[in-house]
XYZ file of C-alpha atoms in Angstrom:
74
model
C 40.702 -26.135 7.108
C 41.395 -29.099 4.840
C 42.524 -32.517 6.053
C 46.168 -32.106 5.022
C 46.426 -28.783 6.828
C 44.908 -30.376 9.945
C 47.504 -33.152 9.779
C 50.373 -30.649 9.493
C 49.007 -28.681 12.446
C 48.777 -31.876 14.488
C 52.367 -32.799 13.598
C 53.533 -29.357 14.720
C 51.742 -29.785 18.041
C 53.216 -33.252 18.570
C 56.712 -31.948 17.899
C 56.255 -29.452 20.729
C 55.494 -32.150 23.324
C 58.333 -32.574 25.829
C 56.708 -34.808 28.449
C 57.123 -38.539 27.606
C 53.868 -39.413 29.387
C 51.925 -36.875 27.351
C 53.496 -38.204 24.170
C 52.538 -41.759 25.136
C 48.916 -40.690 25.720
C 48.786 -38.916 22.355
C 50.245 -41.982 20.650
C 47.691 -44.220 22.335
C 44.810 -41.978 21.236
C 46.059 -41.956 17.652
C 46.470 -45.737 17.609
C 42.954 -46.218 18.997
C 41.591 -43.893 16.324
C 43.379 -45.788 13.573
C 42.005 -49.083 14.824
C 38.493 -47.665 14.699
C 39.045 -46.552 11.099
C 40.442 -49.938 10.066
C 37.864 -52.220 11.672
C 34.650 -52.704 9.767
C 31.364 -52.348 11.664
C 30.708 -56.099 11.326
C 34.158 -56.951 12.718
C 33.639 -54.524 15.602
C 30.334 -56.266 16.361
C 32.004 -59.693 16.291
C 34.703 -58.482 18.665
C 32.077 -57.046 21.015
C 30.140 -60.323 20.975
C 33.361 -62.215 21.714
C 34.187 -59.958 24.642
C 30.684 -60.406 26.051
C 31.034 -64.183 25.730
C 34.357 -64.078 27.581
C 32.760 -61.986 30.317
C 30.164 -64.756 30.719
C 32.926 -67.365 30.940
C 32.180 -68.823 27.513
C 35.495 -69.865 26.026
C 36.766 -72.205 23.327
C 40.242 -73.526 22.701
C 42.511 -71.889 20.155
C 42.500 -75.075 18.094
C 38.690 -75.106 18.004
C 38.597 -71.445 16.994
C 41.121 -71.985 14.201
C 39.169 -74.984 12.924
C 35.984 -72.874 12.799
C 37.893 -70.313 10.726
C 39.142 -73.013 8.345
C 42.729 -72.569 9.520
C 44.987 -75.508 10.271
C 46.278 -75.220 13.871
C 49.789 -76.402 12.887
């Protein structure tokens, strides 16, 4: 089955959902999938490194972060 046909089938299935909780879970899964498609592998790695640093208690201020990115913290 081609991609467009898969999308139409998925839309049909979503339209049949009546339980708001189920719909919310489906929406969440789709949003997570889209994020994975949008984020580059290098950005994913940077995010993972950042999360690991936070887990170790390593934090910097927002102003410091913005300065490192070359962004004015105005």
